[in-house]
Amino acid sequence: MVDAPALHRTAIVTGGSRGIGREIVLSLLRSGTEVWYLSRSEGTPADALCETAGVPLGMAHWVGCDMGNAESVEQALDTVLAQTKRVDILVNNAGITRDGLIMRMKDEAWEEVLRVNLTGAFLTCRKLSRIMASQRSGSIVNISSVVGIMGNGGQTNYAASKAGLIGFSKSLARELSGRSVRVNVVAPGFIETDMTDVLPDAVKDGLKTQIPLGRIGTAREVADAVAFFTSDAASYITGQVLAIDGGMAM
Ligand code: NDP
């Protein structure tokens, strides 16, 4: 007997140009999913991502988007929706830091981090939840951080945005559950990307001592958790927060 062809899945990933987002795009491509990734720069060209993932060219698409600008988000999503009516997976991964102690934190540093990390996810979820609800299926994964669970001095803005994403996701999971749309959160710990590259070696070494598994994580390890949440293996899982942190936040 010939197996029925797998359902053609489509995904939107914010911030797929590098780091964790790029690995999420690659992992979704490898699972046979067509992916649109939204970021300000393309990073690795979409065709090169297809080659790396070993899938046909045309499975990955880049759409320029500034997640901190509501008009840009709206336009980018319209561009995707003009090419696909179906959206099975949404991963809100785009995120920034503007660290500083609260006594010296400028309004802009507070507002920009909240706008990109939290409002950006609100905007994509608001628009795409309508489509997923009418499909009566869909999986949303929001990328938070262990900092949103544990807090971190010098990151009040970032922690507020990442903790906000957790409450937002649990509420959305409850709102959309009746339509079989699942919403989950992945909370990475200390992962090797451009975001953490800027930290001085002494800070990195200090952080490693707080990680029970004793090492920095990889973007691939975070992408694997996203792949799980978006797969059928997680069909009975919604409203959960999974820390990929080497045990840091237990
Ligand atoms: P990187 O800085 O390596 O990459 C960030 C990604 O977000 C890039 O693709 C970038 O694309 C995109 N991005 C940033 N600002 C915007 C914007 N305004 N509009 C659209 N896209 C944007 O970060 P990581 O890969 O390390 O982080 C990915 C996610 O994981 C973030 O949400 C981060 O908070 C979270 N995280 C990371 C941890 C780590 O240790 N690395 C730990 C915990 C959580 P471009 O610049 O092209 O726009």
XYZ file of N, CA and C and ligand atoms in Angstrom:
798
model
N 0.843 -1.199 0.000
C 0.000 0.000 0.000
C 0.880 1.251 0.000
N 0.532 2.220 -0.835
C 1.321 3.457 -0.891
C 0.822 4.398 0.195
N 1.769 4.986 0.945
C 1.378 5.946 1.982
C 0.722 7.162 1.347
N -0.316 7.702 2.003
C -0.913 8.945 1.527
C 0.123 10.059 1.685
N 0.181 11.018 0.712
C 1.153 12.098 0.853
C 0.872 12.902 2.115
N 1.956 13.292 2.812
C 1.777 14.077 4.034
C 1.117 15.409 3.687
N 0.317 15.925 4.611
C -0.338 17.218 4.416
C 0.733 18.291 4.242
N 0.537 19.145 3.246
C 1.496 20.235 3.033
C 1.303 21.290 4.124
N 2.288 21.422 5.018
C 2.150 22.374 6.123
C 2.845 23.682 5.762
N 2.295 24.782 6.260
C 2.935 26.075 6.044
C 3.187 26.735 7.393
N 4.306 27.457 7.466
C 4.687 28.088 8.735
C 5.173 29.517 8.514
N 4.948 30.348 9.509
C 5.512 31.699 9.540
C 6.398 31.772 10.780
N 7.641 32.207 10.580
C 8.600 32.325 11.681
C 9.098 33.764 11.704
N 8.958 34.448 12.822
C 9.500 35.808 12.880
C 10.960 35.729 13.314
N 11.781 36.610 12.706
C 13.205 36.646 13.059
C 13.936 35.390 12.648
N 13.766 34.945 11.404
C 14.438 33.715 10.974
C 15.786 33.929 10.303
N 16.301 35.170 10.348
C 17.511 35.454 9.555
C 18.781 34.875 10.162
N 18.802 34.639 11.459
C 20.015 34.086 12.090
C 19.645 33.455 13.427
N 20.662 32.949 14.108
C 20.480 32.442 15.472
C 19.430 31.348 15.587
N 18.662 31.427 16.648
C 17.658 30.400 16.947
C 16.607 30.337 15.833
N 16.189 31.503 15.328
C 15.157 31.554 14.287
C 15.577 30.805 13.033
N 16.847 30.965 12.655
C 17.366 30.281 11.462
C 17.291 28.761 11.665
N 17.643 28.295 12.834
C 17.574 26.845 13.112
C 16.133 26.356 13.107
N 15.218 27.206 13.585
C 13.794 26.825 13.568
C 13.325 26.687 12.120
N 13.739 27.632 11.270
C 13.367 27.564 9.850
C 13.903 26.263 9.245
N 15.185 25.964 9.507
C 15.794 24.748 8.943
C 15.066 23.497 9.423
N 14.735 23.471 10.703
C 14.085 22.282 11.249
C 12.685 22.104 10.665
N 11.961 23.207 10.489
C 10.624 23.096 9.881
C 10.738 22.662 8.418
N 11.737 23.189 7.717
C 11.942 22.775 6.313
C 12.196 21.271 6.255
N 13.063 20.782 7.149
C 13.398 19.351 7.143
C 12.163 18.487 7.387
N 11.163 19.056 8.097
C 9.944 18.271 8.360
C 8.962 18.373 7.188
N 9.406 19.026 6.087
C 8.561 19.116 4.902
C 7.624 20.311 4.907
N 7.854 21.244 5.819
C 6.985 22.422 5.938
C 7.493 23.555 5.055
N 6.582 24.247 4.377
C 6.953 25.451 3.617
C 7.001 26.617 4.609
N 8.087 27.383 4.565
C 8.299 28.391 5.616
C 8.483 29.785 5.047
N 7.766 30.748 5.630
C 8.000 32.167 5.385
C 8.661 32.728 6.637
N 9.843 33.337 6.495
C 10.458 33.942 7.674
C 10.541 35.460 7.509
N 10.237 36.129 8.615
C 10.063 37.586 8.613
C 11.151 38.234 9.476
N 11.970 39.072 8.847
C 13.011 39.771 9.611
C 13.405 41.009 8.824
N 14.227 41.862 9.437
C 14.615 43.090 8.729
C 15.624 42.779 7.637
N 16.516 41.814 7.879
C 17.466 41.409 6.829
C 17.225 39.933 6.518
N 17.609 39.524 5.292
C 17.333 38.139 4.891
C 18.260 37.147 5.594
N 19.476 37.608 5.920
C 20.454 36.668 6.494
C 20.852 35.668 5.431
N 20.925 34.401 5.786
C 21.205 33.370 4.781
C 20.066 33.391 3.759
N 20.379 33.508 2.450
C 19.290 33.547 1.463
C 18.384 32.322 1.557
N 17.109 32.540 1.249
C 16.102 31.469 1.392
C 16.505 30.211 0.616
N 17.042 30.386 -0.604
C 17.427 29.209 -1.397
C 18.560 28.435 -0.734
N 19.484 29.173 -0.129
C 20.600 28.503 0.556
C 20.084 27.710 1.759
N 19.062 28.232 2.413
C 18.467 27.493 3.542
C 17.865 26.178 3.055
N 17.194 26.248 1.884
C 16.599 25.027 1.312
C 17.693 24.011 1.023
N 18.819 24.494 0.441
C 19.928 23.573 0.131
C 20.471 22.938 1.410
N 20.666 23.773 2.440
C 21.195 23.246 3.714
C 20.245 22.204 4.300
N 18.942 22.471 4.187
C 17.957 21.550 4.768
C 17.721 20.329 3.874
N 18.221 20.394 2.624
C 18.026 19.274 1.698
C 16.596 19.169 1.191
N 15.966 20.330 0.979
C 14.586 20.323 0.454
C 14.569 21.113 -0.863
N 13.526 20.944 -1.687
C 13.492 21.650 -2.967
C 13.515 23.169 -2.788
N 14.171 23.860 -3.744
C 14.167 25.323 -3.707
C 12.715 25.796 -3.778
N 12.426 26.921 -3.143
C 11.059 27.437 -3.166
C 10.260 27.052 -1.935
N 10.866 26.239 -1.057
C 10.159 25.875 0.193
C 10.328 26.958 1.264
N 11.385 27.782 1.121
C 11.615 28.854 2.108
C 11.468 30.201 1.412
N 10.867 31.152 2.105
C 10.658 32.487 1.550
C 10.988 33.514 2.629
N 11.704 34.563 2.244
C 11.972 35.649 3.196
C 11.065 36.836 2.858
N 10.466 37.431 3.888
C 9.689 38.655 3.710
C 10.254 39.696 4.680
N 10.670 40.828 4.149
C 11.225 41.896 4.992
C 10.163 42.428 5.946
N 10.535 42.575 7.200
C 9.544 43.013 8.193
C 10.252 43.576 9.418
N 9.743 44.685 9.921
C 10.203 45.214 11.207
C 9.120 44.911 12.229
N 9.395 43.965 13.119
C 8.387 43.548 14.103
C 8.053 44.658 15.098
N 8.835 45.702 15.102
C 8.554 46.825 15.995
C 7.648 47.866 15.351
N 7.159 47.571 14.154
C 6.342 48.537 13.421
C 5.063 47.840 12.943
N 3.923 48.239 13.513
C 2.654 47.533 13.259
C 2.305 47.502 11.770
N 2.591 48.607 11.074
C 2.265 48.666 9.644
C 3.104 47.653 8.856
N 4.384 47.571 9.229
C 5.290 46.638 8.559
C 4.849 45.186 8.800
N 4.414 44.897 10.017
C 3.949 43.532 10.340
C 2.714 43.199 9.501
N 1.782 44.143 9.448
C 0.543 43.947 8.684
C 0.866 43.675 7.209
N 1.772 44.503 6.656
C 2.133 44.345 5.233
C 2.815 43.009 4.983
N 3.725 42.630 5.872
C 4.460 41.367 5.686
C 3.491 40.190 5.730
N 2.562 40.209 6.680
C 1.609 39.089 6.779
C 0.699 39.059 5.557
N 0.318 40.241 5.069
C -0.505 40.274 3.850
C 0.256 39.684 2.669
N 1.561 39.962 2.604
C 2.392 39.407 1.527
C 2.390 37.880 1.597
N 2.523 37.344 2.799
C 2.505 35.877 2.947
C 1.123 35.335 2.580
N 0.085 35.987 3.099
C -1.272 35.460 2.904
C -1.739 35.572 1.451
N -1.055 36.409 0.674
C -1.365 36.460 -0.759
C -0.830 35.212 -1.457
N 0.139 34.535 -0.815
C 0.753 33.343 -1.427
C 0.215 32.042 -0.838
N -0.263 32.102 0.401
C -0.847 30.898 1.009
C -2.037 31.308 1.857
N -3.104 30.595 1.710
C -4.289 30.928 2.510
C -4.236 30.203 3.842
N -3.432 29.120 3.872
C -3.379 28.259 5.045
C -2.146 28.587 5.884
N -2.301 28.678 7.190
C -1.133 28.837 8.067
C -1.266 27.811 9.199
N -0.378 26.835 9.195
C -0.460 25.773 10.200
C 0.349 26.096 11.445
N 1.451 26.838 11.233
C 2.389 27.072 12.337
C 2.805 28.540 12.369
N 2.803 29.113 13.561
C 3.356 30.465 13.752
C 4.369 30.378 14.886
N 5.588 30.832 14.620
C 6.605 30.880 15.677
C 7.034 32.330 15.858
N 6.735 32.890 17.020
C 7.178 34.250 17.334
C 8.530 34.162 18.022
N 9.568 34.369 17.216
C 10.938 34.213 17.713
C 11.712 35.529 17.749
N 11.314 36.510 16.917
C 12.085 37.771 16.857
C 12.170 38.384 18.249
N 13.361 38.786 18.617
C 13.509 39.381 19.952
C 14.787 40.182 20.035
N 14.765 41.175 20.906
C 15.951 42.025 21.093
C 16.185 42.258 22.585
N 17.405 42.693 22.891
C 17.703 43.152 24.255
C 18.188 44.600 24.176
N 17.873 45.377 25.181
C 18.443 46.728 25.365
C 18.694 46.828 26.862
N 19.775 46.164 27.312
C 19.995 45.994 28.747
C 20.442 47.278 29.443
N 20.152 47.361 30.717
C 20.601 48.490 31.531
C 19.903 48.460 32.884
N 20.561 49.030 33.876
C 19.927 49.106 35.196
C 18.741 50.063 35.131
N 17.699 49.775 35.904
C 16.463 50.556 35.762
C 16.675 52.050 36.025
N 17.596 52.375 36.934
C 17.783 53.795 37.261
C 18.298 54.599 36.076
N 18.925 53.900 35.142
C 19.479 54.593 33.973
C 18.735 54.235 32.681
N 17.677 53.429 32.795
C 17.032 52.960 31.564
C 16.189 54.058 30.909
N 16.467 54.298 29.640
C 15.716 55.317 28.885
C 14.348 54.753 28.464
N 13.378 55.667 28.319
C 12.037 55.261 27.874
C 12.124 54.416 26.600
N 13.011 54.844 25.669
C 13.097 54.153 24.366
C 13.533 52.701 24.541
N 14.463 52.454 25.479
C 14.957 51.082 25.684
C 13.833 50.207 26.234
N 13.014 50.768 27.119
C 11.856 50.039 27.653
C 10.853 49.755 26.535
N 10.496 50.847 25.823
C 9.415 50.730 24.834
C 9.801 49.854 23.645
N 11.043 49.982 23.176
C 11.450 49.211 21.992
C 11.428 47.702 22.275
N 11.922 47.318 23.445
C 11.958 45.895 23.790
C 10.532 45.345 23.930
N 9.664 46.102 24.591
C 8.262 45.651 24.731
C 7.577 45.586 23.365
N 7.889 46.580 22.516
C 7.229 46.656 21.203
C 7.619 45.467 20.315
N 8.924 45.192 20.224
C 9.378 44.102 19.343
C 9.017 42.739 19.951
N 9.361 42.540 21.220
C 9.249 41.193 21.816
C 7.809 40.802 22.150
N 7.008 41.764 22.613
C 5.662 41.412 23.085
C 4.563 41.889 22.135
N 4.591 43.178 21.788
C 3.542 43.685 20.888
C 3.647 43.015 19.519
N 4.880 42.733 19.075
C 5.061 42.048 17.787
C 4.314 40.721 17.772
N 4.441 39.965 18.862
C 3.760 38.660 18.946
C 2.244 38.849 19.008
N 1.805 39.885 19.724
C 0.367 40.181 19.779
C -0.170 40.422 18.360
N 0.575 41.199 17.572
C 0.104 41.567 16.225
C -0.006 40.341 15.311
N 1.015 39.470 15.346
C 0.953 38.281 14.470
C -0.149 37.331 14.947
N -0.247 37.161 16.268
C -1.274 36.239 16.794
C -2.673 36.765 16.506
N -2.870 38.085 16.641
C -4.213 38.635 16.398
C -4.656 38.338 14.978
N -3.756 38.561 14.022
C -4.146 38.372 12.624
C -4.263 36.883 12.258
N -3.306 36.093 12.708
C -3.275 34.699 12.244
C -4.189 33.779 13.043
N -4.566 34.187 14.255
C -5.466 33.332 15.033
C -6.825 33.241 14.334
N -7.185 34.289 13.630
C -8.448 34.268 12.881
C -8.418 33.151 11.832
N -7.280 33.062 11.139
C -7.139 32.038 10.087
C -7.094 30.639 10.716
N -6.298 30.496 11.773
C -6.191 29.177 12.413
C -7.532 28.754 13.008
N -8.259 29.705 13.587
C -9.568 29.373 14.176
C -10.515 28.887 13.086
N -10.477 29.538 11.918
C -11.403 29.097 10.870
C -10.947 27.766 10.265
N -9.631 27.491 10.272
C -9.136 26.167 9.820
C -9.473 25.070 10.824
N -9.721 25.525 12.084
C -9.901 24.614 13.218
C -8.654 23.758 13.450
N -7.503 24.359 13.200
C -6.231 23.716 13.533
C -5.119 24.747 13.454
N -4.058 24.481 14.158
C -2.910 25.385 14.117
C -2.080 25.230 15.374
N -0.814 25.637 15.254
C 0.085 25.555 16.401
C 0.906 26.844 16.465
N 0.826 27.504 17.605
C 1.599 28.735 17.816
C 2.648 28.432 18.883
N 3.887 28.836 18.607
C 4.943 28.706 19.615
C 5.572 30.084 19.807
N 5.546 30.566 21.034
C 6.165 31.852 21.335
C 7.474 31.612 22.086
N 8.529 32.298 21.641
C 9.847 32.105 22.255
C 10.024 33.136 23.369
N 9.996 32.634 24.586
C 10.187 33.483 25.759
C 11.654 33.380 26.178
N 11.900 33.270 27.464
C 13.272 33.133 27.978
C 13.191 32.713 29.445
N 14.234 32.053 29.935
C 14.251 31.753 31.372
C 14.255 33.046 32.184
N 14.722 34.124 31.547
C 14.717 35.428 32.236
C 13.276 35.868 32.540
N 12.333 35.452 31.722
C 10.923 35.754 31.971
C 10.361 34.942 33.130
N 11.073 33.895 33.522
C 10.644 33.044 34.641
C 11.406 33.427 35.917
N 12.717 33.630 35.776
C 13.582 33.845 36.954
C 13.875 35.318 37.229
N 13.739 36.189 36.195
C 14.190 37.573 36.327
C 15.699 37.646 36.159
N 16.206 38.851 35.866
C 17.653 39.036 35.736
C 17.974 40.517 35.880
N 18.838 40.838 36.819
C 19.228 42.231 37.013
C 19.766 42.823 35.717
N 19.369 44.049 35.400
C 19.830 44.698 34.171
C 18.950 44.382 32.976
N 17.912 43.583 33.199
C 17.039 43.208 32.076
C 15.557 43.352 32.444
N 15.202 44.401 33.170
C 13.787 44.547 33.566
C 12.879 44.634 32.347
N 13.347 45.345 31.322
C 12.531 45.479 30.105
C 12.374 44.128 29.399
N 13.489 43.442 29.228
C 13.482 42.135 28.538
C 12.664 41.111 29.344
N 12.888 41.071 30.656
C 12.160 40.111 31.500
C 10.662 40.385 31.459
N 10.281 41.672 31.475
C 8.852 42.016 31.424
C 8.252 41.536 30.105
N 8.999 41.703 29.006
C 8.463 41.278 27.703
C 8.339 39.753 27.652
N 9.322 39.050 28.206
C 9.324 37.589 28.117
C 8.332 36.951 29.108
N 8.180 37.556 30.295
C 7.151 37.081 31.234
C 5.775 37.394 30.653
N 5.666 38.558 30.014
C 4.401 38.938 29.369
C 3.995 37.916 28.318
N 4.965 37.430 27.581
C 4.672 36.430 26.536
C 4.084 35.154 27.131
N 4.524 34.813 28.346
C 4.005 33.583 28.981
C 2.533 33.755 29.348
N 2.191 34.851 30.002
C 0.787 35.096 30.360
C -0.084 35.245 29.125
N 0.471 35.939 28.131
C -0.226 36.133 26.852
C -0.529 34.765 26.215
N 0.473 33.895 26.194
C 0.330 32.600 25.507
C -0.669 31.696 26.223
N -0.626 31.701 27.567
C -1.576 30.857 28.309
C -3.008 31.354 28.094
N -3.190 32.675 28.053
C -4.531 33.223 27.815
C -5.007 32.869 26.415
N -4.096 33.004 25.443
C -4.451 32.693 24.061
C -4.749 31.200 23.899
N -3.989 30.369 24.612
C -4.233 28.917 24.558
C -5.665 28.622 25.008
N -6.108 29.325 26.062
C -7.482 29.122 26.540
C -8.496 29.646 25.519
N -8.213 30.806 24.917
C -9.147 31.382 23.947
C -9.333 30.502 22.719
N -8.226 29.888 22.250
C -8.274 29.183 20.968
C -8.457 27.674 21.095
N -8.505 27.182 22.329
C -8.554 25.726 22.521
C -9.795 25.107 21.885
N -10.915 25.838 21.928
C -12.168 25.306 21.369
C -12.091 25.116 19.866
N -11.105 25.763 19.233
C -10.928 25.617 17.778
C -9.735 24.719 17.447
N -9.275 23.971 18.430
C -8.142 23.041 18.251
C -6.853 23.740 17.829
N -6.705 24.985 18.228
C -5.440 25.691 17.978
C -4.643 25.650 19.281
N -3.403 25.153 19.200
C -2.567 25.011 20.397
C -1.568 26.162 20.483
N -1.312 26.609 21.694
C -0.348 27.701 21.909
C 0.601 27.284 23.022
N 1.891 27.249 22.732
C 2.881 26.849 23.730
C 4.064 27.811 23.725
N 4.879 27.686 24.751
C 6.022 28.590 24.926
C 7.295 27.780 25.079
N 8.342 28.206 24.396
C 9.679 27.656 24.619
C 10.495 28.752 25.293
N 11.111 28.393 26.409
C 11.898 29.371 27.172
C 13.367 28.946 27.193
N 14.150 29.488 26.237
C 15.565 29.099 26.214
C 16.328 29.697 27.389
N 17.399 28.995 27.757
C 18.327 29.537 28.757
C 19.412 30.305 28.046
N 20.649 29.907 28.272
C 21.789 30.611 27.697
C 22.209 29.862 26.430
N 21.921 30.455 25.258
C 22.125 29.790 23.968
C 23.157 30.565 23.144
N 24.015 29.826 22.459
C 25.083 30.448 21.675
C 24.529 31.072 20.389
N 24.386 32.391 20.356
C 23.951 33.123 19.148
C 24.579 34.522 19.204
N 24.257 35.358 18.193
C 24.755 36.750 18.186
C 24.356 37.476 19.465
N 23.139 37.129 19.987
C 22.608 37.835 21.160
C 23.515 37.662 22.383
N 24.101 36.465 22.513
C 24.929 36.187 23.695
C 26.426 36.333 23.393
N 26.751 36.437 22.085
C 28.142 36.580 21.656
C 28.787 37.834 22.241
N 27.953 38.854 22.456
C 28.467 40.163 22.903
C 28.888 40.136 24.380
N 28.494 39.092 25.104
C 28.830 39.055 26.535
C 30.321 38.784 26.731
N 30.965 39.470 27.684
C 32.377 39.205 27.966
C 32.559 37.764 28.459
N 33.755 37.191 28.183
C 34.014 35.797 28.557
C 33.782 35.549 30.048
N 34.144 36.545 30.874
C 33.991 36.373 32.328
C 32.513 36.189 32.687
N 31.642 36.945 31.996
C 30.193 36.824 32.263
C 29.710 35.446 31.812
N 30.197 35.022 30.621
C 29.795 33.692 30.113
C 30.221 32.595 31.091
N 31.464 32.695 31.582
C 31.955 31.674 32.519
C 31.119 31.669 33.797
N 30.736 32.874 34.254
C 29.902 32.988 35.456
C 28.547 32.346 35.233
N 27.993 32.580 34.046
C 26.675 32.019 33.730
C 26.724 30.495 33.702
N 27.823 29.971 33.142
C 27.942 28.505 33.024
C 27.876 27.829 34.392
N 28.374 28.526 35.422
C 28.351 27.911 36.760
C 26.914 27.781 37.286
N 25.978 28.549 36.688
C 24.574 28.455 37.140
C 23.773 27.427 36.343
N 24.435 26.759 35.390
C 23.719 25.803 34.535
C 24.073 24.386 34.980
N 23.108 23.645 35.531
C 23.412 22.286 35.998
C 24.115 21.428 34.946
N 23.727 21.534 33.673
C 24.401 20.709 32.662
C 25.769 21.278 32.280
N 26.111 22.455 32.813
C 27.480 22.963 32.720
C 27.935 23.476 31.369
N 27.002 23.727 30.473
C 27.417 24.248 29.164
C 26.331 25.142 28.574
N 26.760 25.931 27.579
C 25.832 26.783 26.833
C 25.051 25.894 25.861
N 23.795 26.238 25.611
C 22.986 25.437 24.684
C 23.175 25.884 23.244
N 22.680 25.054 22.329
C 22.776 25.400 20.906
C 21.393 25.783 20.373
N 21.416 26.574 19.284
C 20.154 26.980 18.643
C 19.377 25.745 18.184
N 20.106 24.714 17.760
C 19.466 23.483 17.291
C 18.641 22.838 18.410
N 19.166 22.915 19.641
C 18.445 22.294 20.764
C 17.123 23.028 21.040
N 17.118 24.335 20.794
C 15.865 25.099 20.959
C 14.913 24.765 19.806
N 15.467 24.708 18.595
C 14.640 24.401 17.413
C 13.982 23.024 17.549
N 14.691 22.082 18.162
C 14.110 20.741 18.353
C 12.848 20.796 19.226
N 12.866 21.676 20.235
C 11.685 21.811 21.107
C 10.520 22.431 20.331
N 10.841 23.390 19.476
C 9.789 24.005 18.651
C 9.211 22.960 17.702
N 10.111 22.149 17.118
C 9.650 21.093 16.196
C 8.694 20.144 16.919
N 9.019 19.831 18.177
C 8.149 18.938 18.952
C 6.764 19.575 19.136
N 6.733 20.830 19.621
C 5.440 21.479 19.878
C 4.583 21.584 18.614
N 5.235 21.727 17.462
C 4.464 21.912 16.228
C 4.120 20.581 15.558
N 4.590 19.483 16.155
C 4.350 18.168 15.537
C 3.096 17.510 16.123
N 2.661 16.441 15.477
C 1.511 15.677 15.978
C 1.814 15.020 17.320
N 3.115 14.843 17.620
C 3.486 14.236 18.911
C 3.022 15.107 20.079
N 2.729 16.389 19.803
C 2.292 17.312 20.864
C 0.805 17.670 20.715
N 0.054 16.788 20.062
C -1.341 17.126 19.733
C -2.237 17.353 20.955
N -1.803 16.869 22.135
C -2.626 17.045 23.344
C -1.955 18.015 24.317
N -1.094 18.879 23.800
C -0.332 19.793 24.659
C -0.634 21.238 24.272
N -1.158 22.004 25.209
C -1.342 23.440 24.958
C -1.166 24.207 26.268
N -0.754 25.471 26.146
C -0.590 26.334 27.314
C 0.622 26.010 28.170
N 1.603 25.300 27.592
C 2.769 24.862 28.376
C 4.002 25.720 28.110
N 4.870 25.746 29.111
C 6.147 26.453 28.981
C 7.258 25.418 29.141
N 8.075 25.264 28.109
C 9.168 24.283 28.163
C 10.506 25.024 28.171
N 11.223 24.893 29.271
C 12.531 25.541 29.374
C 13.591 24.655 28.731
N 14.357 25.239 27.816
C 15.483 24.532 27.173
C 16.721 25.250 27.688
N 17.169 24.840 28.862
C 18.116 25.688 29.594
C 19.166 24.904 30.385
N 19.330 23.625 30.096
C 20.321 22.838 30.825
C 20.031 22.761 32.314
N 18.775 23.009 32.675
C 18.379 22.890 34.091
C 18.465 24.187 34.882
N 18.779 25.292 34.201
C 19.019 26.580 34.876
C 17.841 27.051 35.730
N 16.611 26.892 35.219
C 15.456 27.500 35.893
C 14.654 26.508 36.734
N 15.202 25.319 37.012
C 14.366 24.341 37.754
C 14.293 24.711 39.230
P 19.678 36.924 17.519
O 20.008 38.300 17.975
O 20.769 36.004 17.115
O 18.591 36.982 16.345
C 17.443 37.755 16.514
C 16.508 37.526 15.367
O 15.382 38.403 15.551
C 17.140 37.867 14.043
O 16.646 37.022 13.032
C 16.675 39.293 13.813
O 16.604 39.592 12.436
C 15.274 39.254 14.415
N 14.823 40.593 14.801
C 15.339 41.407 15.735
N 14.675 42.579 15.759
C 13.716 42.487 14.797
C 12.722 43.361 14.325
N 12.564 44.594 14.829
N 11.930 42.952 13.311
C 12.081 41.719 12.775
N 12.997 40.837 13.178
C 13.818 41.226 14.178
O 18.835 36.302 18.734
P 18.644 34.786 19.191
O 18.585 33.904 18.036
O 19.609 34.529 20.277
O 17.212 34.902 19.887
C 16.011 34.472 19.273
C 14.913 34.529 20.311
O 15.269 33.700 21.414
C 14.683 35.922 20.886
O 13.310 36.120 21.112
C 15.426 35.875 22.190
O 14.900 36.787 23.119
C 15.202 34.443 22.618
N 16.183 33.959 23.557
C 17.510 33.851 23.241
C 18.401 33.396 24.180
C 19.862 33.247 23.901
O 20.608 32.890 24.844
N 20.352 33.462 22.708
C 17.974 33.023 25.539
C 16.566 33.166 25.754
C 15.718 33.614 24.798
P 17.018 41.021 11.783
O 18.092 41.602 12.638
O 17.443 40.644 10.409
O 15.767 41.816 11.791
